[in-house]
Amino acid sequence: MTEWRGASGVLCCITCDNVINMAHRRPGPGQVASNCWDATKFTYRDNARVHEIVDNLKVEYAKLLTRPKFPITAWDNMQKEVGFNLVSEGLLMDVDLRGIYKPVDHTIRDWQHTVAQDGCANTHVAAVLHCLHDKCNIQLERIQDFSQVVQYPSKIGKLEKAAFGKARLKAQSISSFSSIMLTMVAVLHLFLDVFAKTLIPAEFEAFTKLYHIIGILQMGPEDAMPHVATLRKLIAQHLEMYCRLYEDHVKPKMHHIFHIPDGMEWLGKLLSCFVTERKHIMIKRAALYVFRHIEHTVLTDVVNTTFEQIISGHDLYTDAFLVTPRDCNIGGIHFRTSRAACLRIGHVSVGDLVIRSDALVGRVVKFWQRASDNFIALEVDAYACVNDDIRFVSTAQTTREFFDHKSIVDSLIWFEDSPALLRIAVPPALLYRSP
């Protein structure tokens, strides 16, 4: 049902009419390569142009059928040149649907697969790892050891040592699941900041742009929306810096990421496949040892799991809720307490380090919620930053405070830099927060 060739065609983007995949040939007059970072040079297709392309393919295919021997190579090259496959029963060939289905308008890039599923992040992480080896003589084992010293929030869990292993590192990419890839970017950025930014300043600056792009995208479907213009600038700056450093390691997804802000503006929200991929994992887990009546058994298991979550306090219809709360009465006021909560930033547990919008860091002690409303407060041991540098917090002196759950920017990745001194990975969401 798919006519678009994408990265396998010379024209690598359904939205742009003049962007050429360098893997096939160099740009001609009026065309730009997929490593172009100046969005003003892109020629955008409209829906009529896409329909014109597939209609012309249909005409050319009919002409080729009249030849004594069908020229398969010529036909393949023709499809590659325009970036589409001709599928006679596909959506684009259905004339009746053309008033409903708009191929350009309705193409929304999923940032998970563009960035973290053999995407821009995988390629850039691999390039930095090779650079650390070649320019700084820093071996993978040192980065692996660092990844095991770092402390992680409960919502992502500890990064396995093999994530930065030699078996996963290729010449132009590194293999990883998407969610793990996002953690790897944060850990590698922290490593560069601590050990290598003075050795390879240009490479660190380029990687910081990627870290910030991912940080904005991770804000979610609504919180990322105020930063569309910033995202466009960061994407262009990142590609420009990246191409200057690693010009031979450019993939079409580095152009596709330019269209993520387009989809955000068109829809009014930032979408990704992370939620559907999580459901896939849930279904696969339920179906693992099922050999008969798989549909019925898996459906029963999933429904049962869902109701167990509801009983434990999970509420899909609120921004924040406590997990397995307990009742508590203080001075005649009814509260609920818990050791874990699902907030707007994700799952947070006791012991996690969180950072507030004013850059105050605290270690979670307990969650409190008034029974009369949805207000949730995080009881924390608050740590002051050192020398006005938000990257460092001191645990020598703590104050017990309560954070409003709406003021929490993110939970933190951190490590103990020295006794009573913690160094945190500053989340980009803090740097780009709305005033």
GROMACS .gro file of C-alpha atoms in nm:
model
  435
    1MET     CA    1   0.000   0.000   0.000
    2THR     CA    2   0.305   0.229   0.015
    3GLU     CA    3   0.421   0.416  -0.291
    4TRP     CA    4   0.687   0.629  -0.125
    5ARG     CA    5   1.037   0.487  -0.157
    6GLY     CA    6   1.185   0.714   0.108
    7ALA     CA    7   1.553   0.657   0.173
    8SER     CA    8   1.583   0.395  -0.103
    9GLY     CA    9   1.499   0.648  -0.371
   10VAL     CA   10   1.709   0.934  -0.501
   11LEU     CA   11   1.448   1.186  -0.391
   12CYS     CA   12   1.444   1.092  -0.026
   13CYS     CA   13   1.148   1.295   0.104
   14ILE     CA   14   0.780   1.294   0.014
   15THR     CA   15   0.750   1.657   0.129
   16CYS     CA   16   1.045   1.806  -0.061
   17ASP     CA   17   1.080   1.800  -0.439
   18ASN     CA   18   1.447   1.891  -0.473
   19VAL     CA   19   1.628   1.703  -0.194
   20ILE     CA   20   1.861   1.435  -0.330
   21ASN     CA   21   1.992   1.133  -0.145
   22MET     CA   22   2.369   1.151  -0.197
   23ALA     CA   23   2.395   0.773  -0.188
   24HIS     CA   24   2.269   0.763  -0.548
   25ARG     CA   25   2.402   1.075  -0.720
   26ARG     CA   26   2.506   1.434  -0.676
   27PRO     CA   27   2.248   1.715  -0.691
   28GLY     CA   28   2.167   1.868  -1.028
   29PRO     CA   29   2.058   2.224  -1.106
   30GLY     CA   30   1.804   2.350  -0.852
   31GLN     CA   31   1.853   2.046  -0.628
   32VAL     CA   32   2.019   2.010  -0.288
   33ALA     CA   33   2.171   1.711  -0.113
   34SER     CA   34   2.020   1.546   0.194
   35ASN     CA   35   2.293   1.709   0.403
   36CYS     CA   36   2.158   2.059   0.327
   37TRP     CA   37   2.090   2.248   0.652
   38ASP     CA   38   1.940   2.561   0.494
   39ALA     CA   39   1.566   2.497   0.495
   40THR     CA   40   1.506   2.802   0.273
   41LYS     CA   41   1.658   2.604  -0.014
   42PHE     CA   42   1.398   2.325   0.009
   43THR     CA   43   1.131   2.316  -0.260
   44TYR     CA   44   0.817   2.184  -0.098
   45ARG     CA   45   0.579   1.956  -0.284
   46ASP     CA   46   0.206   1.994  -0.257
   47ASN     CA   47  -0.050   1.715  -0.279
   48ALA     CA   48  -0.119   1.783  -0.649
   49ARG     CA   49   0.250   1.739  -0.728
   50VAL     CA   50   0.257   1.395  -0.563
   51HIS     CA   51  -0.051   1.287  -0.756
   52GLU     CA   52   0.109   1.415  -1.076
   53ILE     CA   53   0.421   1.207  -1.011
   54VAL     CA   54   0.235   0.879  -0.958
   55ASP     CA   55   0.003   0.949  -1.253
   56ASN     CA   56   0.308   1.003  -1.477
   57LEU     CA   57   0.457   0.679  -1.348
   58LYS     CA   58   0.139   0.499  -1.447
   59VAL     CA   59   0.161   0.642  -1.800
   60GLU     CA   60   0.531   0.552  -1.833
   61TYR     CA   61   0.467   0.202  -1.704
   62ALA     CA   62   0.201   0.149  -1.968
   63LYS     CA   63   0.448   0.262  -2.236
   64LEU     CA   64   0.717   0.023  -2.113
   65LEU     CA   65   0.470  -0.267  -2.124
   66THR     CA   66   0.440  -0.220  -2.501
   67ARG     CA   67   0.807  -0.306  -2.550
   68PRO     CA   68   0.899  -0.660  -2.653
   69LYS     CA   69   1.106  -0.698  -2.338
   70PHE     CA   70   1.020  -0.503  -2.025
   71PRO     CA   71   1.326  -0.292  -1.917
   72ILE     CA   72   1.334  -0.371  -1.546
   73THR     CA   73   1.649  -0.167  -1.474
   74ALA     CA   74   1.518   0.142  -1.651
   75TRP     CA   75   1.187   0.115  -1.465
   76ASP     CA   76   1.360   0.080  -1.128
   77ASN     CA   77   1.577   0.382  -1.201
   78MET     CA   78   1.271   0.584  -1.304
   79GLN     CA   79   1.099   0.509  -0.972
   80LYS     CA   80   1.414   0.589  -0.777
   81GLU     CA   81   1.449   0.921  -0.957
   82VAL     CA   82   1.106   1.045  -0.849
   83GLY     CA   83   1.118   0.873  -0.510
   84PHE     CA   84   0.800   0.665  -0.548
   85ASN     CA   85   0.702   0.309  -0.629
   86LEU     CA   86   0.401   0.253  -0.847
   87VAL     CA   87   0.147   0.039  -0.662
   88SER     CA   88  -0.164  -0.008  -0.872
   89GLU     CA   89  -0.384  -0.087  -0.569
   90GLY     CA   90  -0.221   0.172  -0.343
   91LEU     CA   91  -0.378   0.472  -0.176
   92LEU     CA   92  -0.223   0.723  -0.414
   93MET     CA   93  -0.376   0.555  -0.720
   94ASP     CA   94  -0.727   0.569  -0.577
   95VAL     CA   95  -0.871   0.880  -0.742
   96ASP     CA   96  -1.181   0.876  -0.522
   97LEU     CA   97  -0.968   0.915  -0.209
   98ARG     CA   98  -0.776   1.218  -0.332
   99GLY     CA   99  -1.026   1.456  -0.180
  100ILE     CA  100  -0.980   1.284   0.157
  101TYR     CA  101  -0.624   1.154   0.182
  102LYS     CA  102  -0.360   1.426   0.138
  103PRO     CA  103  -0.019   1.255   0.100
  104VAL     CA  104   0.189   1.561   0.191
  105ASP     CA  105  -0.038   1.709   0.459
  106HIS     CA  106  -0.100   1.375   0.624
  107THR     CA  107   0.263   1.261   0.636
  108ILE     CA  108   0.374   1.319   0.996
  109ARG     CA  109   0.727   1.217   1.088
  110ASP     CA  110   0.760   1.007   1.399
  111TRP     CA  111   1.053   1.144   1.596
  112GLN     CA  112   1.121   0.813   1.769
  113HIS     CA  113   1.216   0.634   1.448
  114THR     CA  114   1.372   0.942   1.288
  115VAL     CA  115   1.599   1.016   1.583
  116ALA     CA  116   1.649   0.701   1.790
  117GLN     CA  117   1.566   0.394   1.579
  118ASP     CA  118   1.877   0.364   1.361
  119GLY     CA  119   1.834   0.738   1.327
  120CYS     CA  120   2.025   1.061   1.378
  121ALA     CA  121   2.117   0.980   1.739
  122ASN     CA  122   2.254   0.635   1.656
  123THR     CA  123   2.475   0.779   1.383
  124HIS     CA  124   2.596   1.074   1.589
  125VAL     CA  125   2.672   0.863   1.897
  126ALA     CA  126   2.879   0.625   1.683
  127ALA     CA  127   3.067   0.918   1.526
  128VAL     CA  128   3.150   1.061   1.870
  129LEU     CA  129   3.264   0.724   2.004
  130HIS     CA  130   3.500   0.679   1.709
  131CYS     CA  131   3.623   1.037   1.756
  132LEU     CA  132   3.696   0.979   2.126
  133HIS     CA  133   3.901   0.674   2.030
  134ASP     CA  134   4.088   0.834   1.741
  135LYS     CA  135   4.150   1.185   1.877
  136CYS     CA  136   4.151   1.137   2.255
  137ASN     CA  137   4.258   0.773   2.293
  138ILE     CA  138   3.949   0.715   2.509
  139GLN     CA  139   3.842   0.353   2.482
  140LEU     CA  140   3.487   0.221   2.494
  141GLU     CA  141   3.560   0.047   2.823
  142ARG     CA  142   3.606   0.382   2.996
  143ILE     CA  143   3.267   0.503   2.876
  144GLN     CA  144   3.111   0.172   2.977
  145ASP     CA  145   3.257   0.204   3.328
  146PHE     CA  146   3.125   0.560   3.352
  147SER     CA  147   2.776   0.444   3.251
  148GLN     CA  148   2.776   0.205   3.546
  149VAL     CA  149   2.881   0.474   3.796
  150VAL     CA  150   2.604   0.708   3.687
  151GLN     CA  151   2.278   0.693   3.881
  152TYR     CA  152   1.953   0.680   3.686
  153PRO     CA  153   1.594   0.780   3.765
  154SER     CA  154   1.345   0.499   3.814
  155LYS     CA  155   1.153   0.585   3.497
  156ILE     CA  156   1.441   0.473   3.271
  157GLY     CA  157   1.629   0.223   3.485
  158LYS     CA  158   2.000   0.152   3.482
  159LEU     CA  159   2.178   0.148   3.147
  160GLU     CA  160   2.332  -0.191   3.080
  161LYS     CA  161   2.708  -0.198   3.030
  162ALA     CA  162   2.673  -0.359   2.687
  163ALA     CA  163   2.494  -0.050   2.553
  164PHE     CA  164   2.830   0.105   2.465
  165GLY     CA  165   2.987  -0.231   2.382
  166LYS     CA  166   3.205  -0.310   2.082
  167ALA     CA  167   2.951  -0.563   1.954
  168ARG     CA  168   2.695  -0.287   1.900
  169LEU     CA  169   2.924  -0.021   1.756
  170LYS     CA  170   2.944  -0.017   1.377
  171ALA     CA  171   3.133   0.208   1.137
  172GLN     CA  172   2.846   0.457   1.099
  173SER     CA  173   2.593   0.365   1.367
  174ILE     CA  174   2.538   0.193   1.699
  175SER     CA  175   2.264  -0.062   1.758
  176SER     CA  176   2.015   0.005   2.034
  177PHE     CA  177   1.648   0.016   2.121
  178SER     CA  178   1.500   0.364   2.097
  179SER     CA  179   1.443   0.433   2.468
  180ILE     CA  180   1.792   0.307   2.553
  181MET     CA  181   1.934   0.528   2.278
  182LEU     CA  182   1.789   0.837   2.443
  183THR     CA  183   1.956   0.742   2.771
  184MET     CA  184   2.284   0.679   2.591
  185VAL     CA  185   2.277   1.028   2.444
  186ALA     CA  186   2.230   1.180   2.791
  187VAL     CA  187   2.508   0.969   2.944
  188LEU     CA  188   2.751   1.034   2.659
  189HIS     CA  189   2.682   1.407   2.674
  190LEU     CA  190   2.753   1.403   3.048
  191PHE     CA  191   3.076   1.209   2.985
  192LEU     CA  192   3.189   1.460   2.723
  193ASP     CA  193   3.106   1.751   2.952
  194VAL     CA  194   3.314   1.602   3.233
  195PHE     CA  195   3.611   1.453   3.048
  196ALA     CA  196   3.640   1.561   2.685
  197LYS     CA  197   3.477   1.894   2.599
  198THR     CA  198   3.810   2.078   2.611
  199LEU     CA  199   3.976   1.809   2.397
  200ILE     CA  200   3.712   1.809   2.122
  201PRO     CA  201   3.516   2.135   2.168
  202ALA     CA  202   3.358   2.136   1.820
  203GLU     CA  203   3.238   1.778   1.857
  204PHE     CA  204   3.100   1.855   2.203
  205GLU     CA  205   2.911   2.160   2.075
  206ALA     CA  206   2.755   1.959   1.791
  207PHE     CA  207   2.655   1.677   2.025
  208THR     CA  208   2.504   1.930   2.266
  209LYS     CA  209   2.272   2.042   1.986
  210LEU     CA  210   2.150   1.683   1.946
  211TYR     CA  211   2.105   1.653   2.323
  212HIS     CA  212   1.893   1.967   2.326
  213ILE     CA  213   1.684   1.856   2.027
  214ILE     CA  214   1.603   1.529   2.200
  215GLY     CA  215   1.535   1.711   2.526
  216ILE     CA  216   1.270   1.929   2.360
  217LEU     CA  217   1.113   1.632   2.183
  218GLN     CA  218   1.096   1.443   2.512
  219MET     CA  219   0.886   1.719   2.666
  220GLY     CA  220   0.582   1.549   2.516
  221PRO     CA  221   0.296   1.624   2.278
  222GLU     CA  222   0.190   1.951   2.441
  223ASP     CA  223   0.487   2.087   2.635
  224ALA     CA  224   0.711   2.075   2.327
  225MET     CA  225   0.476   2.291   2.120
  226PRO     CA  226   0.599   2.635   2.242
  227HIS     CA  227   0.946   2.542   2.118
  228VAL     CA  228   0.877   2.471   1.750
  229ALA     CA  229   1.078   2.773   1.631
  230THR     CA  230   1.367   2.684   1.862
  231LEU     CA  231   1.355   2.326   1.740
  232ARG     CA  232   1.386   2.439   1.378
  233LYS     CA  233   1.696   2.644   1.461
  234LEU     CA  234   1.856   2.362   1.661
  235ILE     CA  235   1.796   2.107   1.383
  236ALA     CA  236   1.960   2.334   1.124
  237GLN     CA  237   2.252   2.419   1.352
  238HIS     CA  238   2.303   2.054   1.445
  239LEU     CA  239   2.316   1.934   1.085
  240GLU     CA  240   2.552   2.215   0.983
  241MET     CA  241   2.794   2.130   1.265
  242TYR     CA  242   2.758   1.757   1.210
  243CYS     CA  243   2.831   1.778   0.837
  244ARG     CA  244   3.139   1.988   0.902
  245LEU     CA  245   3.273   1.717   1.134
  246TYR     CA  246   3.143   1.393   0.983
  247GLU     CA  247   3.051   1.471   0.622
  248ASP     CA  248   3.070   1.106   0.514
  249HIS     CA  249   2.817   0.987   0.775
  250VAL     CA  250   2.498   1.161   0.662
  251LYS     CA  251   2.175   0.963   0.627
  252PRO     CA  252   1.835   1.071   0.484
  253LYS     CA  253   1.681   1.076   0.832
  254MET     CA  254   1.893   1.382   0.903
  255HIS     CA  255   1.681   1.559   0.644
  256HIS     CA  256   1.354   1.401   0.756
  257ILE     CA  257   1.398   1.552   1.103
  258PHE     CA  258   1.343   1.896   0.945
  259HIS     CA  259   0.980   1.796   0.887
  260ILE     CA  260   0.906   1.706   1.249
  261PRO     CA  261   0.830   2.073   1.331
  262ASP     CA  262   0.611   2.082   1.016
  263GLY     CA  263   0.399   1.802   1.157
  264MET     CA  264   0.385   1.972   1.497
  265GLU     CA  265   0.251   2.292   1.344
  266TRP     CA  266   0.003   2.111   1.120
  267LEU     CA  267  -0.144   1.894   1.396
  268GLY     CA  268  -0.091   2.118   1.696
  269LYS     CA  269   0.080   1.839   1.891
  270LEU     CA  270   0.402   1.640   1.880
  271LEU     CA  271   0.335   1.274   1.810
  272SER     CA  272   0.566   0.976   1.843
  273CYS     CA  273   0.543   0.598   1.830
  274PHE     CA  274   0.677   0.540   2.181
  275VAL     CA  275   0.329   0.479   2.323
  276THR     CA  276   0.236   0.230   2.050
  277GLU     CA  277   0.572   0.055   2.080
  278ARG     CA  278   0.509   0.012   2.453
  279LYS     CA  279   0.176  -0.151   2.369
  280HIS     CA  280   0.358  -0.381   2.126
  281ILE     CA  281   0.588  -0.489   2.407
  282MET     CA  282   0.290  -0.547   2.634
  283ILE     CA  283   0.118  -0.764   2.372
  284LYS     CA  284   0.435  -0.961   2.296
  285ARG     CA  285   0.491  -1.027   2.664
  286ALA     CA  286   0.136  -1.157   2.702
  287ALA     CA  287   0.170  -1.377   2.391
  288LEU     CA  288   0.513  -1.520   2.471
  289TYR     CA  289   0.399  -1.868   2.583
  290VAL     CA  290   0.062  -1.882   2.410
  291PHE     CA  291   0.029  -2.145   2.140
  292ARG     CA  292  -0.349  -2.183   2.104
  293HIS     CA  293  -0.632  -1.929   2.097
  294ILE     CA  294  -0.377  -1.647   2.101
  295GLU     CA  295  -0.626  -1.364   2.038
  296HIS     CA  296  -0.856  -1.460   2.325
  297THR     CA  297  -0.575  -1.537   2.570
  298VAL     CA  298  -0.376  -1.222   2.496
  299LEU     CA  299  -0.688  -1.001   2.514
  300THR     CA  300  -0.782  -1.154   2.851
  301ASP     CA  301  -0.429  -1.099   2.984
  302VAL     CA  302  -0.413  -0.737   2.866
  303VAL     CA  303  -0.757  -0.652   3.008
  304ASN     CA  304  -0.663  -0.813   3.339
  305THR     CA  305  -0.334  -0.619   3.353
  306THR     CA  306  -0.516  -0.295   3.275
  307PHE     CA  307  -0.766  -0.345   3.558
  308GLU     CA  308  -0.485  -0.433   3.799
  309GLN     CA  309  -0.322  -0.100   3.710
  310ILE     CA  310  -0.650   0.083   3.770
  311ILE     CA  311  -0.690  -0.085   4.110
  312SER     CA  312  -0.333   0.015   4.204
  313GLY     CA  313  -0.412   0.378   4.129
  314HIS     CA  314  -0.313   0.426   3.765
  315ASP     CA  315  -0.550   0.675   3.605
  316LEU     CA  316  -0.522   0.739   3.233
  317TYR     CA  317  -0.743   1.047   3.253
  318THR     CA  318  -0.538   1.264   3.491
  319ASP     CA  319  -0.202   1.434   3.440
  320ALA     CA  320  -0.067   1.304   3.769
  321PHE     CA  321  -0.163   1.038   4.020
  322LEU     CA  322  -0.016   0.832   4.305
  323VAL     CA  323   0.070   0.467   4.257
  324THR     CA  324  -0.077   0.234   4.523
  325PRO     CA  325  -0.161   0.519   4.764
  326ARG     CA  326  -0.232   0.477   5.135
  327ASP     CA  327  -0.475   0.685   5.340
  328CYS     CA  328  -0.337   0.918   5.604
  329ASN     CA  329  -0.514   1.158   5.842
  330ILE     CA  330  -0.323   1.458   5.981
  331GLY     CA  331  -0.501   1.709   6.199
  332GLY     CA  332  -0.836   1.599   6.067
  333ILE     CA  333  -0.727   1.649   5.706
  334HIS     CA  334  -0.744   1.344   5.484
  335PHE     CA  335  -0.431   1.277   5.275
  336ARG     CA  336  -0.303   0.995   5.060
  337THR     CA  337   0.066   0.906   5.056
  338SER     CA  338   0.277   0.690   4.828
  339ARG     CA  339   0.631   0.591   4.741
  340ALA     CA  340   0.574   0.639   4.367
  341ALA     CA  341   0.373   0.860   4.137
  342CYS     CA  342   0.307   0.911   3.769
  343LEU     CA  343   0.364   1.278   3.695
  344ARG     CA  344   0.366   1.475   3.372
  345ILE     CA  345   0.736   1.392   3.336
  346GLY     CA  346   0.675   1.018   3.382
  347HIS     CA  347   0.718   0.769   3.667
  348VAL     CA  348   0.894   0.905   3.977
  349SER     CA  349   0.985   0.702   4.285
  350VAL     CA  350   1.126   0.763   4.630
  351GLY     CA  351   1.502   0.816   4.600
  352ASP     CA  352   1.487   0.983   4.258
  353LEU     CA  353   1.651   1.320   4.215
  354VAL     CA  354   1.418   1.578   4.062
  355ILE     CA  355   1.476   1.935   3.951
  356ARG     CA  356   1.225   2.216   3.989
  357SER     CA  357   1.166   2.497   3.739
  358ASP     CA  358   1.382   2.730   3.953
  359ALA     CA  359   1.671   2.475   3.924
  360LEU     CA  360   1.638   2.356   4.285
  361VAL     CA  361   1.726   1.986   4.313
  362GLY     CA  362   1.574   1.747   4.565
  363ARG     CA  363   1.577   1.378   4.650
  364VAL     CA  364   1.222   1.244   4.681
  365VAL     CA  365   1.124   1.123   5.028
  366LYS     CA  366   0.748   1.076   4.989
  367PHE     CA  367   0.449   1.179   4.779
  368TRP     CA  368   0.146   1.351   4.929
  369GLN     CA  369  -0.198   1.416   4.785
  370ARG     CA  370  -0.497   1.588   4.938
  371ALA     CA  371  -0.800   1.365   4.912
  372SER     CA  372  -1.017   1.665   4.833
  373ASP     CA  373  -0.838   1.755   4.507
  374ASN     CA  374  -0.568   1.645   4.264
  375PHE     CA  375  -0.286   1.851   4.415
  376ILE     CA  376   0.028   1.638   4.462
  377ALA     CA  377   0.328   1.750   4.666
  378LEU     CA  378   0.670   1.586   4.663
  379GLU     CA  379   0.839   1.582   5.001
  380VAL     CA  380   1.211   1.614   4.924
  381ASP     CA  381   1.551   1.671   5.076
  382ALA     CA  382   1.653   1.983   4.882
  383TYR     CA  383   2.015   2.042   4.780
  384ALA     CA  384   2.162   2.382   4.702
  385CYS     CA  385   2.370   2.433   4.388
  386VAL     CA  386   2.739   2.513   4.426
  387ASN     CA  387   2.880   2.850   4.313
  388ASP     CA  388   2.562   2.922   4.117
  389ASP     CA  389   2.645   2.632   3.882
  390ILE     CA  390   2.333   2.422   3.840
  391ARG     CA  391   2.544   2.124   3.730
  392PHE     CA  392   2.670   2.076   4.088
  393VAL     CA  393   2.469   2.031   4.407
  394SER     CA  394   2.593   1.978   4.760
  395THR     CA  395   2.445   1.718   4.993
  396ALA     CA  396   2.639   1.851   5.295
  397GLN     CA  397   2.340   2.060   5.401
  398THR     CA  398   1.983   1.971   5.316
  399THR     CA  399   1.649   2.130   5.380
  400ARG     CA  400   1.317   1.949   5.388
  401GLU     CA  401   1.083   2.105   5.133
  402PHE     CA  402   0.766   2.031   4.939
  403PHE     CA  403   0.763   2.063   4.559
  404ASP     CA  404   0.443   2.117   4.365
  405HIS     CA  405   0.429   1.835   4.110
  406LYS     CA  406   0.353   2.088   3.835
  407SER     CA  407   0.686   2.264   3.899
  408ILE     CA  408   0.895   1.949   3.839
  409VAL     CA  409   1.093   1.976   3.515
  410ASP     CA  410   1.243   1.628   3.509
  411SER     CA  411   1.402   1.350   3.710
  412LEU     CA  412   1.780   1.345   3.687
  413ILE     CA  413   2.076   1.139   3.578
  414TRP     CA  414   2.368   1.210   3.812
  415PHE     CA  415   2.686   1.081   3.972
  416GLU     CA  416   2.889   1.156   4.284
  417ASP     CA  417   3.169   1.384   4.170
  418SER     CA  418   3.326   1.391   4.517
  419PRO     CA  419   3.205   1.328   4.873
  420ALA     CA  420   2.888   1.534   4.936
  421LEU     CA  421   2.904   1.678   4.581
  422LEU     CA  422   2.674   1.554   4.307
  423ARG     CA  423   2.704   1.637   3.938
  424ILE     CA  424   2.382   1.623   3.739
  425ALA     CA  425   2.299   1.601   3.373
  426VAL     CA  426   2.108   1.925   3.328
  427PRO     CA  427   1.787   1.840   3.136
  428PRO     CA  428   1.732   2.053   2.824
  429ALA     CA  429   1.371   2.097   2.935
  430LEU     CA  430   1.505   2.325   3.210
  431LEU     CA  431   1.704   2.538   2.966
  432TYR     CA  432   1.415   2.578   2.722
  433ARG     CA  433   1.130   2.607   2.970
  434SER     CA  434   0.862   2.860   2.890
  435PRO     CA  435   0.889   3.186   3.086
   0.00000   0.00000   0.00000
